[in-house]
Each structure stands twice: as structure tokens, then as C-alpha cells.
Short mmCIF file of C-alpha atoms in Angstrom, two decimals:
data_model
loop_
_atom_site.label_atom_id
_atom_site.label_comp_id
_atom_site.label_asym_id
_atom_site.label_seq_id
_atom_site.Cartn_x
_atom_site.Cartn_y
_atom_site.Cartn_z
CA MET C 94 -44.57 -26.56 -5.68
CA LYS C 95 -42.65 -24.91 -2.90
CA LYS C 96 -39.38 -26.22 -4.28
CA ILE C 97 -40.22 -24.89 -7.74
CA ILE C 98 -40.94 -21.41 -6.36
CA ILE C 99 -37.63 -21.39 -4.44
CA LEU C 100 -35.77 -22.54 -7.57
CA LEU C 101 -37.37 -19.82 -9.70
CA LEU C 102 -36.53 -17.15 -7.13
CA THR C 103 -32.92 -18.34 -6.96
CA VAL C 104 -32.54 -18.28 -10.75
CA GLY C 105 -34.11 -14.81 -10.89
CA ILE C 106 -31.73 -13.47 -8.28
CA LEU C 107 -28.71 -14.93 -10.10
CA PHE C 108 -29.67 -13.46 -13.46
CA SER C 109 -30.56 -10.10 -11.98
CA CYS C 110 -26.99 -9.77 -10.69
CA THR C 111 -25.19 -10.52 -13.96
CA ASP C 112 -25.33 -6.93 -15.19
CA GLU C 113 -23.19 -5.77 -12.26
CA PHE C 114 -21.09 -8.93 -11.90
CA GLY C 115 -18.02 -7.31 -13.47
CA ASP C 116 -18.03 -4.52 -10.93
CA ILE C 117 -18.63 -6.89 -8.04
CA ASN C 118 -15.85 -9.23 -9.20
CA THR C 119 -13.18 -6.48 -9.48
CA ASP C 120 -10.53 -6.47 -6.75
CA PRO C 121 -10.38 -2.85 -5.47
CA ASN C 122 -6.80 -3.43 -4.26
CA ILE C 123 -5.45 -4.06 -7.78
CA ILE C 124 -4.28 -0.97 -9.66
CA THR C 125 -5.35 -1.10 -13.30
CA ASP C 126 -4.54 2.47 -14.34
CA ILE C 127 -0.97 3.33 -13.32
CA PRO C 128 0.11 6.99 -13.67
CA THR C 129 2.79 7.30 -16.34
CA GLU C 130 5.16 9.14 -14.04
CA ALA C 131 4.86 6.35 -11.44
CA VAL C 132 6.37 3.90 -13.94
CA PHE C 133 9.36 6.23 -14.19
CA THR C 134 9.63 6.35 -10.39
CA TYR C 135 9.73 2.56 -10.31
CA VAL C 136 12.76 2.51 -12.62
CA GLU C 137 14.61 5.11 -10.55
CA LYS C 138 14.10 2.88 -7.51
CA LYS C 139 15.30 -0.22 -9.37
CA LEU C 140 18.57 1.55 -10.18
CA GLY C 141 19.30 1.34 -6.47
CA ASP C 142 17.81 -2.03 -5.62
CA TYR C 143 20.58 -4.00 -7.29
CA LYS C 144 23.49 -1.91 -5.99
CA GLY C 145 24.16 -4.12 -2.99
CA ALA C 146 24.64 -7.16 -5.21
CA GLU C 147 26.83 -5.14 -7.56
CA TRP C 148 28.94 -3.83 -4.70
CA TYR C 149 29.48 -7.27 -3.24
CA HIS C 150 29.44 -9.74 -6.12
CA ASP C 151 30.87 -7.70 -8.98
CA ASN C 152 33.63 -6.28 -6.83
CA HIS C 153 34.35 -9.65 -5.32
CA GLN C 154 34.73 -11.30 -8.73
CA ILE C 155 36.08 -8.56 -10.97
CA MET C 156 38.28 -6.49 -8.68
CA THR C 157 40.27 -9.53 -7.54
CA TRP C 158 41.04 -10.34 -11.18
CA LEU C 159 42.13 -6.74 -11.76
CA GLN C 160 44.29 -7.07 -8.60
CA TYR C 161 42.60 -4.06 -7.02
CA VAL C 162 41.78 -6.15 -3.96
CA SER C 163 42.76 -9.53 -2.57
CA GLY C 164 40.69 -12.07 -0.73
CA ASP C 165 41.77 -13.67 2.53
CA GLN C 166 42.22 -16.96 0.64
CA GLY C 167 44.56 -16.92 -2.33
CA ASN C 168 42.84 -19.86 -4.02
CA ALA C 169 39.25 -19.67 -2.89
CA ASN C 170 36.76 -22.05 -4.50
CA ASP C 171 35.64 -19.44 -7.02
CA ILE C 172 39.03 -17.94 -7.84
CA ASN C 173 38.71 -19.13 -11.44
CA SER C 174 35.24 -17.69 -11.93
CA LEU C 175 35.23 -14.36 -13.73
CA GLU C 176 31.60 -13.37 -13.96
CA PRO C 177 29.57 -10.27 -13.14
CA ARG C 178 26.90 -11.42 -10.73
CA GLY C 179 25.47 -8.09 -9.63
CA GLY C 180 22.51 -8.32 -11.98
CA LYS C 181 23.08 -5.21 -14.09
CA TYR C 182 22.52 -7.13 -17.36
CA GLY C 183 19.14 -8.51 -16.30
CA LEU C 184 18.13 -5.17 -14.78
CA LEU C 185 18.55 -3.47 -18.16
CA TYR C 186 16.01 -5.77 -19.82
CA THR C 187 13.56 -6.76 -17.09
CA ASP C 188 13.19 -3.37 -15.42
CA ILE C 189 14.72 -0.46 -17.31
CA LEU C 190 14.17 -0.85 -21.06
CA VAL C 191 10.76 -2.49 -20.83
CA HIS C 192 9.39 0.14 -18.44
CA MET C 193 10.95 3.11 -20.25
CA GLU C 194 9.34 1.77 -23.41
CA GLU C 195 6.04 1.60 -21.51
CA VAL C 196 6.37 5.22 -20.40
CA ARG C 197 6.81 6.29 -24.01
CA ARG C 198 3.94 4.05 -25.13
CA GLN C 199 1.61 5.59 -22.57
CA ILE C 200 2.63 9.08 -23.64
CA SER C 201 2.03 8.22 -27.31
CA ILE C 202 -1.63 7.31 -26.69
CA LYS C 203 -2.46 10.42 -24.68
CA SER C 204 -4.22 13.39 -26.22
CA VAL C 205 -2.09 15.76 -28.30
CA GLU C 206 -2.30 18.30 -25.50
CA ASP C 207 -1.12 15.82 -22.87
CA GLN C 208 1.64 14.48 -25.13
CA GLU C 209 3.08 17.97 -25.13
CA LYS C 210 2.95 18.11 -21.33
CA TYR C 211 4.69 14.75 -20.98
CA LYS C 212 7.39 15.15 -23.64
CA LYS C 213 10.09 16.09 -21.13
CA LEU C 214 9.35 12.93 -19.15
CA GLY C 215 9.72 10.99 -22.38
CA ALA C 216 13.14 12.60 -22.87
CA LEU C 217 14.28 11.44 -19.42
CA THR C 218 13.67 7.81 -20.34
CA TYR C 219 16.49 7.89 -22.89
CA ILE C 220 18.95 9.35 -20.38
CA VAL C 221 18.24 6.53 -17.91
CA GLN C 222 18.60 3.92 -20.66
CA ALA C 223 21.94 5.28 -21.84
CA PHE C 224 23.23 5.58 -18.28
CA HIS C 225 22.66 1.93 -17.46
CA GLY C 226 23.21 0.56 -20.97
CA LEU C 227 26.73 1.97 -20.95
CA ARG C 228 27.49 0.10 -17.75
CA VAL C 229 26.23 -3.14 -19.28
CA THR C 230 28.19 -2.89 -22.52
CA ASP C 231 31.34 -2.18 -20.51
CA LEU C 232 31.07 -5.76 -19.25
CA PHE C 233 29.45 -7.59 -22.14
CA GLY C 234 30.41 -5.73 -25.31
CA SER C 235 27.70 -6.19 -27.95
CA ILE C 236 24.20 -6.26 -26.44
CA PRO C 237 20.61 -6.04 -27.73
CA TYR C 238 19.40 -2.46 -27.47
CA ILE C 239 17.77 -0.92 -30.52
CA GLN C 240 15.29 -3.79 -30.92
CA ALA C 241 15.19 -4.78 -27.25
CA SER C 242 11.87 -4.41 -25.38
CA LYS C 243 9.98 -4.32 -28.69
CA ALA C 244 8.20 -7.65 -28.20
CA ARG C 245 4.96 -6.08 -27.02
CA THR C 246 4.87 -3.11 -29.36
CA GLU C 247 6.45 -4.52 -32.53
CA GLY C 248 6.45 -8.31 -32.05
CA ILE C 249 10.27 -8.57 -31.99
CA PHE C 250 11.14 -11.57 -29.82
CA ASN C 251 14.73 -12.14 -30.99
CA PRO C 252 16.37 -8.70 -31.03
CA ASP C 253 19.65 -8.19 -32.85
CA TYR C 254 22.85 -7.56 -30.92
CA ASP C 255 24.30 -4.08 -31.45
CA ASP C 256 28.07 -3.60 -31.41
CA GLN C 257 29.59 -0.85 -29.31
CA ALA C 258 30.13 1.52 -32.24
CA THR C 259 26.38 1.33 -32.96
CA LEU C 260 25.48 1.63 -29.30
CA PHE C 261 27.63 4.72 -28.79
CA ASP C 262 26.24 6.45 -31.90
CA THR C 263 22.68 5.57 -30.86
CA TRP C 264 23.13 6.85 -27.31
CA ILE C 265 24.76 10.08 -28.45
CA ASP C 266 21.82 10.72 -30.80
CA GLU C 267 19.25 9.88 -28.11
CA LEU C 268 21.01 12.02 -25.53
CA ASP C 269 21.26 14.97 -27.94
CA ASP C 270 17.54 14.68 -28.70
CA ALA C 271 16.74 14.48 -24.97
CA ILE C 272 18.87 17.56 -24.25
CA ALA C 273 17.08 19.49 -27.01
CA VAL C 274 13.66 18.64 -25.54
CA LEU C 275 14.72 19.45 -21.98
CA SER C 276 16.35 22.73 -23.03
CA ALA C 277 13.24 24.04 -24.77
CA PRO C 278 11.19 26.46 -22.63
CA GLN C 279 7.87 25.02 -21.53
CA THR C 280 5.37 26.25 -18.96
CA ASP C 281 2.88 23.39 -19.03
CA ALA C 282 5.20 20.40 -18.43
CA ILE C 283 3.97 17.93 -15.84
CA ASP C 284 5.21 18.37 -12.29
CA LEU C 285 7.78 15.68 -11.46
CA SER C 286 8.82 17.15 -8.12
CA THR C 287 7.76 13.99 -6.28
CA ALA C 288 7.81 11.33 -9.02
CA ASP C 289 11.44 12.11 -9.88
CA PHE C 290 13.07 11.66 -6.48
CA ILE C 291 16.61 12.02 -7.89
CA PHE C 292 16.32 15.57 -9.28
CA GLY C 293 12.71 16.51 -8.56
CA GLY C 294 12.05 17.39 -12.17
CA ASP C 295 15.01 19.79 -12.41
CA TRP C 296 15.59 19.73 -16.18
CA ASP C 297 18.99 21.46 -15.99
CA LYS C 298 20.35 18.73 -13.73
CA TRP C 299 19.08 16.07 -16.10
CA ILE C 300 20.84 17.87 -18.97
CA LYS C 301 24.06 17.83 -16.96
CA THR C 302 23.60 14.11 -16.38
CA ALA C 303 23.09 13.54 -20.11
CA ASN C 304 26.29 15.48 -20.82
CA ALA C 305 28.17 13.46 -18.20
CA ILE C 306 27.10 10.25 -19.96
CA LYS C 307 28.26 11.72 -23.29
CA LEU C 308 31.67 12.39 -21.74
CA ARG C 309 31.84 8.79 -20.56
CA ILE C 310 31.14 7.64 -24.09
CA ALA C 311 33.85 9.99 -25.38
CA LEU C 312 36.36 8.39 -23.02
CA ARG C 313 35.57 4.99 -24.46
CA LEU C 314 35.98 6.32 -28.00
CA GLU C 315 39.33 7.95 -27.30
CA SER C 316 41.39 4.98 -28.49
CA GLN C 317 38.92 4.01 -31.23
CA ASP C 318 37.86 7.26 -32.86
CA LEU C 319 39.76 10.23 -31.44
CA THR C 320 38.14 12.72 -33.80
CA LYS C 321 34.64 11.72 -32.68
CA ALA C 322 35.69 11.74 -29.03
CA LYS C 323 37.06 15.29 -29.35
CA SER C 324 33.88 16.44 -31.10
CA ILE C 325 31.70 15.09 -28.27
CA ILE C 326 33.89 16.67 -25.60
CA THR C 327 33.92 20.03 -27.38
CA THR C 328 30.12 20.02 -27.70
CA VAL C 329 29.63 19.17 -24.03
CA VAL C 330 32.12 21.72 -22.72
CA SER C 331 30.76 24.52 -24.92
CA SER C 332 27.19 23.84 -23.72
CA ASN C 333 28.02 25.17 -20.23
CA LYS C 334 25.69 22.52 -18.83
CA ASN C 335 28.07 20.37 -16.85
CA MET C 336 28.23 19.00 -13.32
CA SER C 337 30.05 21.52 -11.16
CA SER C 338 29.26 20.39 -7.60
CA THR C 339 27.93 17.43 -5.64
CA ASP C 340 24.47 19.00 -5.90
CA ASP C 341 24.51 17.97 -9.56
CA ASP C 342 25.35 14.33 -8.80
CA PHE C 343 23.06 11.71 -10.27
CA SER C 344 22.58 10.00 -6.92
CA TYR C 345 20.13 9.40 -4.14
CA ASN C 346 20.28 7.96 -0.66
CA ILE C 347 18.92 4.45 -0.36
CA GLY C 348 18.97 4.70 3.40
CA ASP C 349 21.09 6.17 6.16
CA GLY C 350 22.95 3.70 8.31
CA TRP C 351 21.85 0.65 6.32
CA ARG C 352 23.39 -2.42 7.93
CA GLY C 353 25.42 -3.96 5.16
CA THR C 354 27.41 -7.15 4.73
CA GLY C 355 29.70 -7.88 7.63
CA GLY C 356 27.79 -5.61 9.99
CA ALA C 357 29.04 -2.39 8.37
CA ASP C 358 26.85 0.66 8.81
CA MET C 359 27.07 2.72 5.66
CA ASP C 360 25.20 5.31 3.66
CA TRP C 361 24.17 3.62 0.41
CA LYS C 362 23.87 5.75 -2.69
CA VAL C 363 23.14 5.27 -6.34
CA ARG C 364 25.78 7.40 -7.99
CA LEU C 365 26.63 8.10 -11.63
#
């Protein structure tokens, strides 16, 4: 009888706890609701995380082939290997595009009022994409972009490759749209003074960065479509929103006196 009573009490206690089991079983150290602007901060940081590998590996492989530099061994074991190993290709897909898409997705499901407050942040995502995408296509030519990172939102698991003509047209359109949004007066935009540690939410500096990327695209079009290149340059110059000093640089310090390869103390920056 005693055993039966103990068993019944045990069962009663177990069932009485089931209503709150979900709360009890939730790890308080796991973040389930990430602020939209924090996702953007993560991408800004990732722009710098890979720079050491780019500086060492890409320069080591590519600059020797271009005869900009020479190794201490004329026929080192990898002298015949021409490959970018700095990780910029993977960074575009695993960290930049997918998270910029997530920022825009989160904005799209906010209230109409909050969507208006976050629209300038949404514009910044396209500037970051174009900035890094241009670096990737410089090395690889045609790359997935328009359909890339659409697996979650649109079920596209095998995105098409876009040629450079398509990429350049797409980026110019996206940058122009971003500039239009950032140029529009707005008093209720979210405060990015801490989340955006490159420019602190300074929209004018982001516009200048967008224009700088447009000029880079124009340089690549110069031998392919001179008329289009001139049109882009004319538009940028006439906007009077161009980088005029180092204060406008798209850069940030990774760390002062970081001890780099070979024991060199240097000031690492992410620079446009």
C-alpha cells in the first residue's frame, strides 16, 4: 500500500509539472530573438575576419603570378598553384548574402510603422553585398547572385550563375535604389550609432561608399561599354556625394598592434 501511495504521488508530481515544462526546459543562455541590427553588425565584423587570410594567401598566390612580388624560392612547391585561398568566395555566401537576406526578411515581417523605421538599414544591406560581390567576381567571373541565398525564402537550391554584365547592371540598380532611400529625409529611422561600427549610421558616408562602388564598376566597364561607364561616372560626380577625405573611408580598425605573420606588429584595417 505504501508503495502504491508513493507511486501515485510521483505520477501526480510529474503530470503537474508538464504545463511549465517548456519554460523549465529552455536554455536561458540561448538567444532566440536576435535584434535585426545585430545581424547587420555581424556581417560588418565578418568583412574583417577573413582579411588576414586574404592578405597572406591571396597575395602569396596571386601577386607572385602577376610578378608584383617574388618568393625566396623561385620554384616553391606551390609555384604552379594559382588559386585564391583567402576565403572571399565562401564569405559572400555563408556570411554576407544569407545574413543580408535575413535582415531584409526580418524587416519585411515587422509592422508597417517599424518597416518604415528600418528601411534605411535595409538599403545598407545592398551596399555591403555589392561591395564584396564585386571583389568576388573580379576573381571568379560569373557567380550566383540574383538567386543566391534564396533557399530558405523561395526554395531555390541551385541558383543560376550571373555573368558580369548582369551583375554590374544589378548592382548599379541596387546601389541607386539604396542611395535614393538613404537620401530621403527621415526623422524616425532607427539609431545605428552602435550597431554600425563602420559609419555609426551616418547615411551620407554610406551614400559616398555606394558611389565609390559605382565608380569601381565603371572602371570595369570602361573597355566593355564606354558609354555606360561614362554615364555612371557623370551621375556619381554630379551627385556631390563622393569620398573627399580619409574620414569617408569604408574602413575600421580590427586592432592596434595586432601581431601578424612573421612577428610583424601592424594596424589591421578593413578598407574599401
